[in-house]
Short mmCIF file of N, CA and C in Angstrom, two decimals:
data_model
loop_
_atom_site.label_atom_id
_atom_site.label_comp_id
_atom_site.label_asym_id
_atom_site.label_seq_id
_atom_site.Cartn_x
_atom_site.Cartn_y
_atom_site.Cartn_z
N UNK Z 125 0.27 24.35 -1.85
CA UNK Z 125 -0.98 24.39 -2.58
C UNK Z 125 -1.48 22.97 -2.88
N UNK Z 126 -0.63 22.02 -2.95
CA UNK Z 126 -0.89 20.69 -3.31
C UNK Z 126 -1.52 20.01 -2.15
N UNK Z 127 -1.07 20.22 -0.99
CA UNK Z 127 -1.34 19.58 -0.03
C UNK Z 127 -2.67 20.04 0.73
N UNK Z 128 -2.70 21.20 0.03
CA UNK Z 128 -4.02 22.26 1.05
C UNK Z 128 -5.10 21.84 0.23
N UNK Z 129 -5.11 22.59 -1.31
CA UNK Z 129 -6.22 22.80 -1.91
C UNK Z 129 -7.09 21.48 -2.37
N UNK Z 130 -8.26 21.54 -1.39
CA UNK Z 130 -8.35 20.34 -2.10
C UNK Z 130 -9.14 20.21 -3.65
N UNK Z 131 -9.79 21.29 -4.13
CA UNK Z 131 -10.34 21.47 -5.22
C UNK Z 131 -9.29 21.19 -6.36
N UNK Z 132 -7.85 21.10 -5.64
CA UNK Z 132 -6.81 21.44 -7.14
C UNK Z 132 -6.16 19.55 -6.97
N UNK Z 133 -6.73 19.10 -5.80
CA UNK Z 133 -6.13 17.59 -5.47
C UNK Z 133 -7.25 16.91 -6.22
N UNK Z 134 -8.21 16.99 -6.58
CA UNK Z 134 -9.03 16.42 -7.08
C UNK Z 134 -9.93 16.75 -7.85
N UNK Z 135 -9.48 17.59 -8.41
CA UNK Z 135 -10.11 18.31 -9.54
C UNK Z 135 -9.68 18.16 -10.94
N UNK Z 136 -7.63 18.05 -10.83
CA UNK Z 136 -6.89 18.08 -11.92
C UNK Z 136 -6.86 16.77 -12.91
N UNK Z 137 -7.09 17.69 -14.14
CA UNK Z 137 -7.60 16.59 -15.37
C UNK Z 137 -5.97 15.58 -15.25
N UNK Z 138 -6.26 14.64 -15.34
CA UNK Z 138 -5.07 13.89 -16.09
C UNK Z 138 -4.08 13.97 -16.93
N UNK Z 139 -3.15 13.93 -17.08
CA UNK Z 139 -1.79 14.06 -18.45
C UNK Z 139 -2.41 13.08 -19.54
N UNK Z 140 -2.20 13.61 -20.95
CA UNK Z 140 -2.85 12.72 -21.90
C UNK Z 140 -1.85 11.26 -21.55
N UNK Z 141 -0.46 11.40 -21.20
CA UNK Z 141 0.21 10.03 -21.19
C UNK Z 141 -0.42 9.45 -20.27
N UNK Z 142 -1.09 9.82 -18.87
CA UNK Z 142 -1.38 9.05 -18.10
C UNK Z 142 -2.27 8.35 -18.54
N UNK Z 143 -3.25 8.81 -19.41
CA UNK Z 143 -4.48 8.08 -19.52
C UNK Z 143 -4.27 7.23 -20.76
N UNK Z 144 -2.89 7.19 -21.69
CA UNK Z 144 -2.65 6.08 -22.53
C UNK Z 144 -2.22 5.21 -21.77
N UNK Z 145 -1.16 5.22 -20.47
CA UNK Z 145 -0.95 4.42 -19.93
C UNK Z 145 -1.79 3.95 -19.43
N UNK Z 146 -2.97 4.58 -18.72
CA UNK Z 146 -4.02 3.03 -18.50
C UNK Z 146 -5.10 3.16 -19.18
N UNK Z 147 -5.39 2.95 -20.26
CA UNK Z 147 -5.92 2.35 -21.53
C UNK Z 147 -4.82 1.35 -21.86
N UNK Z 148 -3.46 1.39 -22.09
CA UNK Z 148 -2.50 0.35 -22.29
C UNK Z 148 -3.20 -0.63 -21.30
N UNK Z 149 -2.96 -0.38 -19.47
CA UNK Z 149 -3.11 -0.90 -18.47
C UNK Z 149 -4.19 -2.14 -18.71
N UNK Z 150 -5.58 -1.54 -19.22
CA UNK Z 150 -6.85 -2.02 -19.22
C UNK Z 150 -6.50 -2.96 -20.11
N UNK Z 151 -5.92 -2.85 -21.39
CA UNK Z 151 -5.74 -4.28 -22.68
C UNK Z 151 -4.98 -4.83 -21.99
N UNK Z 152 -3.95 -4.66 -20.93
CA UNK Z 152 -3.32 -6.00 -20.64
C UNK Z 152 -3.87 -7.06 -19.54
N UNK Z 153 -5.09 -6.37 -18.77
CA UNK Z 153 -5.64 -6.90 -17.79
C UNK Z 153 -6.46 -7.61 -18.82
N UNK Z 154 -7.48 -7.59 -19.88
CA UNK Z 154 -8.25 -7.67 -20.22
C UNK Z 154 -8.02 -9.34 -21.20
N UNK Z 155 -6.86 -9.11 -21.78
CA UNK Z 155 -5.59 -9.68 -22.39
C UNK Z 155 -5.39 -11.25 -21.41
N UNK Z 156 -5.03 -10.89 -20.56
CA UNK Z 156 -4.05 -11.96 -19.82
C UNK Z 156 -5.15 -12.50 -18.19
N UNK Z 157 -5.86 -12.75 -17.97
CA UNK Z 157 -6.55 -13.31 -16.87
C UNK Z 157 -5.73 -13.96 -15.78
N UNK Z 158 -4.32 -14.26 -15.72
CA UNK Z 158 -3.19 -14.80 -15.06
C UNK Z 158 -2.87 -13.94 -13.99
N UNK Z 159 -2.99 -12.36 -14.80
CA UNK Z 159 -2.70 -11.13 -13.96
C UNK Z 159 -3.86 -10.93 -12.70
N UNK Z 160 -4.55 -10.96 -13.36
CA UNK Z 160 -6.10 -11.03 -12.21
C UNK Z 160 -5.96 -11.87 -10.62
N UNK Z 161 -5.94 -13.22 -11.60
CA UNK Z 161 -5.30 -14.54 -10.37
C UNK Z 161 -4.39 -14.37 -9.74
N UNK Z 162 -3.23 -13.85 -10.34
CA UNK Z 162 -2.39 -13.68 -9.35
C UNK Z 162 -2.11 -11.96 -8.46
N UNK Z 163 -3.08 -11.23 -8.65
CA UNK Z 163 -3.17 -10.00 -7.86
C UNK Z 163 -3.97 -10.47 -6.76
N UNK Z 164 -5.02 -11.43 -6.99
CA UNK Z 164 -5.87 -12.01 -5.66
C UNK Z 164 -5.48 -12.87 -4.74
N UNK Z 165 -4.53 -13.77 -5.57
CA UNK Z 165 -3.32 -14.68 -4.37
C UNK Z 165 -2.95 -13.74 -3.64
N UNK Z 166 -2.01 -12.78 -4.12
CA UNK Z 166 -1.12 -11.99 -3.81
C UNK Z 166 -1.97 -11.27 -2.38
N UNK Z 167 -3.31 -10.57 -2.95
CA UNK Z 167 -4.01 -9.77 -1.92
C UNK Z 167 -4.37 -10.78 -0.79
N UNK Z 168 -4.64 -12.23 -1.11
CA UNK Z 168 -5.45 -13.10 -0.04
C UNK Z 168 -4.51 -13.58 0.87
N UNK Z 169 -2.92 -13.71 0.42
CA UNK Z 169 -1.32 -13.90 1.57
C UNK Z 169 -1.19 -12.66 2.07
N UNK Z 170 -1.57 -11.36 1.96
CA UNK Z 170 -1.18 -10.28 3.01
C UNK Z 170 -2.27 -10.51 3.67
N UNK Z 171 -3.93 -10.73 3.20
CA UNK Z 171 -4.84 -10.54 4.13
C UNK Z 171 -4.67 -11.03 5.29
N UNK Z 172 -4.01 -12.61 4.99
CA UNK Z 172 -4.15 -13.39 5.96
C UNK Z 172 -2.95 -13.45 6.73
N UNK Z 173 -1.61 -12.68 6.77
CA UNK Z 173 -0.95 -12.60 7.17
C UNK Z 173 -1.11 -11.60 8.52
N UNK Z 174 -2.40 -10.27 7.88
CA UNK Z 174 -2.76 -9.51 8.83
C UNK Z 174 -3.40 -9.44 9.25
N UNK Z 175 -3.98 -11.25 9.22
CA UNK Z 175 -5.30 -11.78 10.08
C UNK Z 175 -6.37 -10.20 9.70
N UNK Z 176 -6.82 -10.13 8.59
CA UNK Z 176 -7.63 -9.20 8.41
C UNK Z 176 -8.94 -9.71 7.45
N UNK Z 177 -10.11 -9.87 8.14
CA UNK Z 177 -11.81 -9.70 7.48
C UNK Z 177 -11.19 -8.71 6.90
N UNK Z 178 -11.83 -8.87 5.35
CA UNK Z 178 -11.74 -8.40 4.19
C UNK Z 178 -13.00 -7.78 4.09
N UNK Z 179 -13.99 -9.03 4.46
CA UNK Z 179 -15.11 -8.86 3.97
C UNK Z 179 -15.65 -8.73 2.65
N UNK Z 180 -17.23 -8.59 2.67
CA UNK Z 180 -17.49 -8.85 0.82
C UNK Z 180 -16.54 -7.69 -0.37
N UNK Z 181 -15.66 -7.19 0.10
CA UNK Z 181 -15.06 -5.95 -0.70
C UNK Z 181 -13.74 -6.43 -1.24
N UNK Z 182 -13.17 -7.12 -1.28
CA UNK Z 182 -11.70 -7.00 -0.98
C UNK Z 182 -11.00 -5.70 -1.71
N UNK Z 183 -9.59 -5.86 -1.14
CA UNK Z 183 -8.92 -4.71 -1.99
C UNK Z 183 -7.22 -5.13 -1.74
N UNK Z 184 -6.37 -4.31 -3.14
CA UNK Z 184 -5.25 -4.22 -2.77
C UNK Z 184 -4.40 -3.50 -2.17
N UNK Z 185 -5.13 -2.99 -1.55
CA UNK Z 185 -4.71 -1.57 -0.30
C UNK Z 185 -5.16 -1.86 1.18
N UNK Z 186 -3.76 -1.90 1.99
CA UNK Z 186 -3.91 -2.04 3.39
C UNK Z 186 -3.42 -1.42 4.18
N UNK Z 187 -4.52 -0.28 4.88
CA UNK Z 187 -3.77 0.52 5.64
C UNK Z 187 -3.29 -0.08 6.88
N UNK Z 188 -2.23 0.39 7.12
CA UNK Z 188 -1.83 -0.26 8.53
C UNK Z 188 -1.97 1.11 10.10
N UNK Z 189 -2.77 1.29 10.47
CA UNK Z 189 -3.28 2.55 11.54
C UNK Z 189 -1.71 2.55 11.91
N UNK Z 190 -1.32 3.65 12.39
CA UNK Z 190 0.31 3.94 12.78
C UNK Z 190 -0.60 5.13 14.31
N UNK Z 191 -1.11 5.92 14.09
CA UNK Z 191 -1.44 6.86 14.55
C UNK Z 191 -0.53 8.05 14.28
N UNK Z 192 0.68 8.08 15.17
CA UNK Z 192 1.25 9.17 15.69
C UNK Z 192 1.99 9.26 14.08
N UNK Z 193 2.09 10.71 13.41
CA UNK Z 193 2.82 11.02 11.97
C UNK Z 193 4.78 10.72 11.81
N UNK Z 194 5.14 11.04 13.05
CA UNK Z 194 7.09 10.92 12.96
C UNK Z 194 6.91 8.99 12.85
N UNK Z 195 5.97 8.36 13.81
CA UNK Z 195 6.49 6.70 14.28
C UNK Z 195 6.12 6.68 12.62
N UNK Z 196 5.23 7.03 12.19
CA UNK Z 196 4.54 6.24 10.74
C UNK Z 196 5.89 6.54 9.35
N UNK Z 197 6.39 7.77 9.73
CA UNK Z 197 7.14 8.30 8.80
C UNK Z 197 8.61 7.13 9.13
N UNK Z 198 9.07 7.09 10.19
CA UNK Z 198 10.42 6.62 10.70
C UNK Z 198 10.15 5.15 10.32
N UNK Z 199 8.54 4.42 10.35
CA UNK Z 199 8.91 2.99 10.16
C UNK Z 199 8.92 2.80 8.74
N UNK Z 200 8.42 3.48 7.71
CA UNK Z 200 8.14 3.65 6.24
C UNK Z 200 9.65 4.09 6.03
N UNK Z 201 10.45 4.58 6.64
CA UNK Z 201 11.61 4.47 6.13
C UNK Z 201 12.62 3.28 6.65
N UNK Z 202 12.51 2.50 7.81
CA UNK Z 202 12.91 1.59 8.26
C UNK Z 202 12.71 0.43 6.85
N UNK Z 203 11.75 0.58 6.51
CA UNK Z 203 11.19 -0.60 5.75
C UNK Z 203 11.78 -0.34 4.11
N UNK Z 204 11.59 1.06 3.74
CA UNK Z 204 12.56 1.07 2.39
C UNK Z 204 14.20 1.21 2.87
N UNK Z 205 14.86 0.97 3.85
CA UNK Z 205 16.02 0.38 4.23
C UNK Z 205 16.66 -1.10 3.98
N UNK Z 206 15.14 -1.85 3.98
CA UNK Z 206 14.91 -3.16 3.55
C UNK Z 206 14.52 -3.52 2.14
N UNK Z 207 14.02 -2.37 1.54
CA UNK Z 207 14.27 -2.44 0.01
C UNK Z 207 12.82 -2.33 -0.23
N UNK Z 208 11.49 -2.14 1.10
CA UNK Z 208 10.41 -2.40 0.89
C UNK Z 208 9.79 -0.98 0.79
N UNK Z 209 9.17 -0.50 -0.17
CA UNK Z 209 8.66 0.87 -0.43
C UNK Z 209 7.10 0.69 0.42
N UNK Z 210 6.68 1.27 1.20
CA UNK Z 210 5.24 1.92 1.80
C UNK Z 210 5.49 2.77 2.20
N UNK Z 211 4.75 3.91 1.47
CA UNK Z 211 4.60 4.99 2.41
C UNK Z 211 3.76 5.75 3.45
N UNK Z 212 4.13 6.10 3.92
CA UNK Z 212 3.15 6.99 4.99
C UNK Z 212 2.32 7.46 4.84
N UNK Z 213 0.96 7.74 4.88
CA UNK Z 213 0.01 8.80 4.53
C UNK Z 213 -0.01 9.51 6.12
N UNK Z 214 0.20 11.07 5.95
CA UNK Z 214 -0.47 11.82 7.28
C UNK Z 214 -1.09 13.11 7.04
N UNK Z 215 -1.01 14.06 7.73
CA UNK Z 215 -2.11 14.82 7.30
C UNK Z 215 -1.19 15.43 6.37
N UNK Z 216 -2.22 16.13 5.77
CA UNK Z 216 -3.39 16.45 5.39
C UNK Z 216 -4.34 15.64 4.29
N UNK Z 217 -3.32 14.31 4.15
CA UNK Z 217 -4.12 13.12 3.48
C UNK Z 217 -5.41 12.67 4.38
N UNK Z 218 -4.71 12.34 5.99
CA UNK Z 218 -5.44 11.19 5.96
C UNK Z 218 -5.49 12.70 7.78
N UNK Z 219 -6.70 12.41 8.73
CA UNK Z 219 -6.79 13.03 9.67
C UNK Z 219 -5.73 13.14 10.44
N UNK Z 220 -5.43 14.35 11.27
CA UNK Z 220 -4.50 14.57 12.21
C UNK Z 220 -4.45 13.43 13.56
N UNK Z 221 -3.79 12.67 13.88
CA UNK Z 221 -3.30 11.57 14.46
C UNK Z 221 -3.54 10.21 13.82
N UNK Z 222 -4.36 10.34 12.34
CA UNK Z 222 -4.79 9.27 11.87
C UNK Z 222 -3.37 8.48 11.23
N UNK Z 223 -2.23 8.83 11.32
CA UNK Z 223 -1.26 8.62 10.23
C UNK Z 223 -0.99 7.01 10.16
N UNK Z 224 -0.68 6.62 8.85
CA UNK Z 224 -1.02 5.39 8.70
C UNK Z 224 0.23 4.65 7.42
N UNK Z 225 0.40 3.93 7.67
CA UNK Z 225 0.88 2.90 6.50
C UNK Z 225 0.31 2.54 5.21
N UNK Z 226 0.52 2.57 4.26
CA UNK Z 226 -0.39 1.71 2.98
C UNK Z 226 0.40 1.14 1.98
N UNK Z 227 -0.14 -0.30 2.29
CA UNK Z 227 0.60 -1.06 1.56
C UNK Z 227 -0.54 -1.28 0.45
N UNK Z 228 -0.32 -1.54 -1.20
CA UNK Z 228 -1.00 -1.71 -2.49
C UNK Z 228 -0.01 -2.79 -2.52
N UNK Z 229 -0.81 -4.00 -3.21
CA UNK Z 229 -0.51 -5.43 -3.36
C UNK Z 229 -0.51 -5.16 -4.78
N UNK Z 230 0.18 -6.05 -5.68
CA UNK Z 230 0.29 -5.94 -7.15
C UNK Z 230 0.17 -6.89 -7.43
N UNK Z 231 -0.13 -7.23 -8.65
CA UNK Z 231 0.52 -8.63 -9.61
C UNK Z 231 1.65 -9.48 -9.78
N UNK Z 232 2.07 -8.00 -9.88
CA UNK Z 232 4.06 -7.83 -9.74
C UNK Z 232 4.61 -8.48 -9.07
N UNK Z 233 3.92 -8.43 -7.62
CA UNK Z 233 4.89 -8.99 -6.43
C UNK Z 233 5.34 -10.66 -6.77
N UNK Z 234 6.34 -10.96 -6.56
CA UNK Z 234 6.07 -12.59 -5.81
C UNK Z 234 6.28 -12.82 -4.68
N UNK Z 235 6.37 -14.65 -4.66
CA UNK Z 235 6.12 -14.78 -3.10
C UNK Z 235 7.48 -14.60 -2.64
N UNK Z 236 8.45 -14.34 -2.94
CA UNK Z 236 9.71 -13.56 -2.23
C UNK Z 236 9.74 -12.12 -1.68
N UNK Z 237 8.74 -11.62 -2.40
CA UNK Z 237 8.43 -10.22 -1.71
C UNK Z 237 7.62 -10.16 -0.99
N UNK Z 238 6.61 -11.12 -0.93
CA UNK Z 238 5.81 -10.97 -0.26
C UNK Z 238 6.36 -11.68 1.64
N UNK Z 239 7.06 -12.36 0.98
CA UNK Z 239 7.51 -12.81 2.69
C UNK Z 239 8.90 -12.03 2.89
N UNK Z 240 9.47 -11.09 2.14
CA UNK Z 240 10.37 -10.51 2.42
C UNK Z 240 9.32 -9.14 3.55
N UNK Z 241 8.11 -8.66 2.64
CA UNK Z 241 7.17 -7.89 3.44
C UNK Z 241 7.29 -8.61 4.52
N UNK Z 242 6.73 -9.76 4.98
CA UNK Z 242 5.94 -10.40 6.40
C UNK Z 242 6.98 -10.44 7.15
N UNK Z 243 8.07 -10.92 6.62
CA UNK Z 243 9.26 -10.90 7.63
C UNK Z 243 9.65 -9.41 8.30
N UNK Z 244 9.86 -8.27 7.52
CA UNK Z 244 10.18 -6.74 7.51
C UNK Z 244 9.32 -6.39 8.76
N UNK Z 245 7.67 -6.78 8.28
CA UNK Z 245 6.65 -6.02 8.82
C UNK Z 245 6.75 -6.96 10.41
N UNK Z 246 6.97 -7.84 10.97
CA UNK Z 246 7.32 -8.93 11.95
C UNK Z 246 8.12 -8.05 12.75
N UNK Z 247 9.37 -7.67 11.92
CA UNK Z 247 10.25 -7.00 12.80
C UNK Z 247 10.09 -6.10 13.31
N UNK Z 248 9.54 -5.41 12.47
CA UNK Z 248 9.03 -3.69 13.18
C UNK Z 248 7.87 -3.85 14.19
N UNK Z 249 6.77 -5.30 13.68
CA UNK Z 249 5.89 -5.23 14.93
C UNK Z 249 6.93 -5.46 16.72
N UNK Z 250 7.78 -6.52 16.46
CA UNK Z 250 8.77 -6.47 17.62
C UNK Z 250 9.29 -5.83 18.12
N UNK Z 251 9.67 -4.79 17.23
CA UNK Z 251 10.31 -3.62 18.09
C UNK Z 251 9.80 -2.49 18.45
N UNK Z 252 8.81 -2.42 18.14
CA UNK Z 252 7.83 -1.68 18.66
C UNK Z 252 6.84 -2.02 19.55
N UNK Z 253 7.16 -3.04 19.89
CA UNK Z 253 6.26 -3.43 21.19
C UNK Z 253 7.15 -3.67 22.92
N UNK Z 254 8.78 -3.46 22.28
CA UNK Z 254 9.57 -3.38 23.34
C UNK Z 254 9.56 -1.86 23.85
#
């Protein structure tokens, strides 16, 4: 039902905790301007790692096209093997052969994770091109 309906995927009100948690979320962004700066570093070293036009939008979400749903599923687990969580989106998220990677950039990260990513994501481009 979760996966089908979509009236019940996007329809359902929120948990009251969720929405203290971001009201919390919002005072600490609002709070600290450091967090900001460093979510846009953070987003502007993957952009450019995946040689990717951003364009006037940016964002901290990067899908990576996988196509086929098992390769997208098998490398998303290759990669939390490495300690790196992305998961897969396939259908009935995202279109049938569309299946894809998505990586969300944080604040959180540093630059140890972030080149622990580039290195991870390097490897899997290599072996998948043999």
């Amino acid at each position: 039902l979760i996966n089908f309906s979509r009236p019940f995927i996007f329809a359902t009100a929120p948990p009251p905790a969720l929405l203290a948690a971001s009201l919390e979320a919002l005072h600490l962004i609002q709070g600290d301007p450091s967090l900001r700066e460093r979510l846009w570093k953070n987003v502007n070293q993957v952009q450019r790692f995946l040689d990717r036009d951003r364009g006037a939008a940016p964002t901290p979400i990067f899908p990576i096209l996988i196509g086929d749903e098992k390769k997208a599923v098998e490398i998303s687990e290759k990669l939390l093997e490495r300690g790196i969580l992305i998961p897969a989106l396939r259908y009935p998220t995202v279109p049938k052969g569309k299946a894809r990677l998505r990586i969300t950039v944080s604040a959180a990260h540093s630059e140890e994770d972030l080149e622990r990513l580039f290195e991870a994501l390097a490897v899997i481009a290599r072996q998948r091109s043999k």
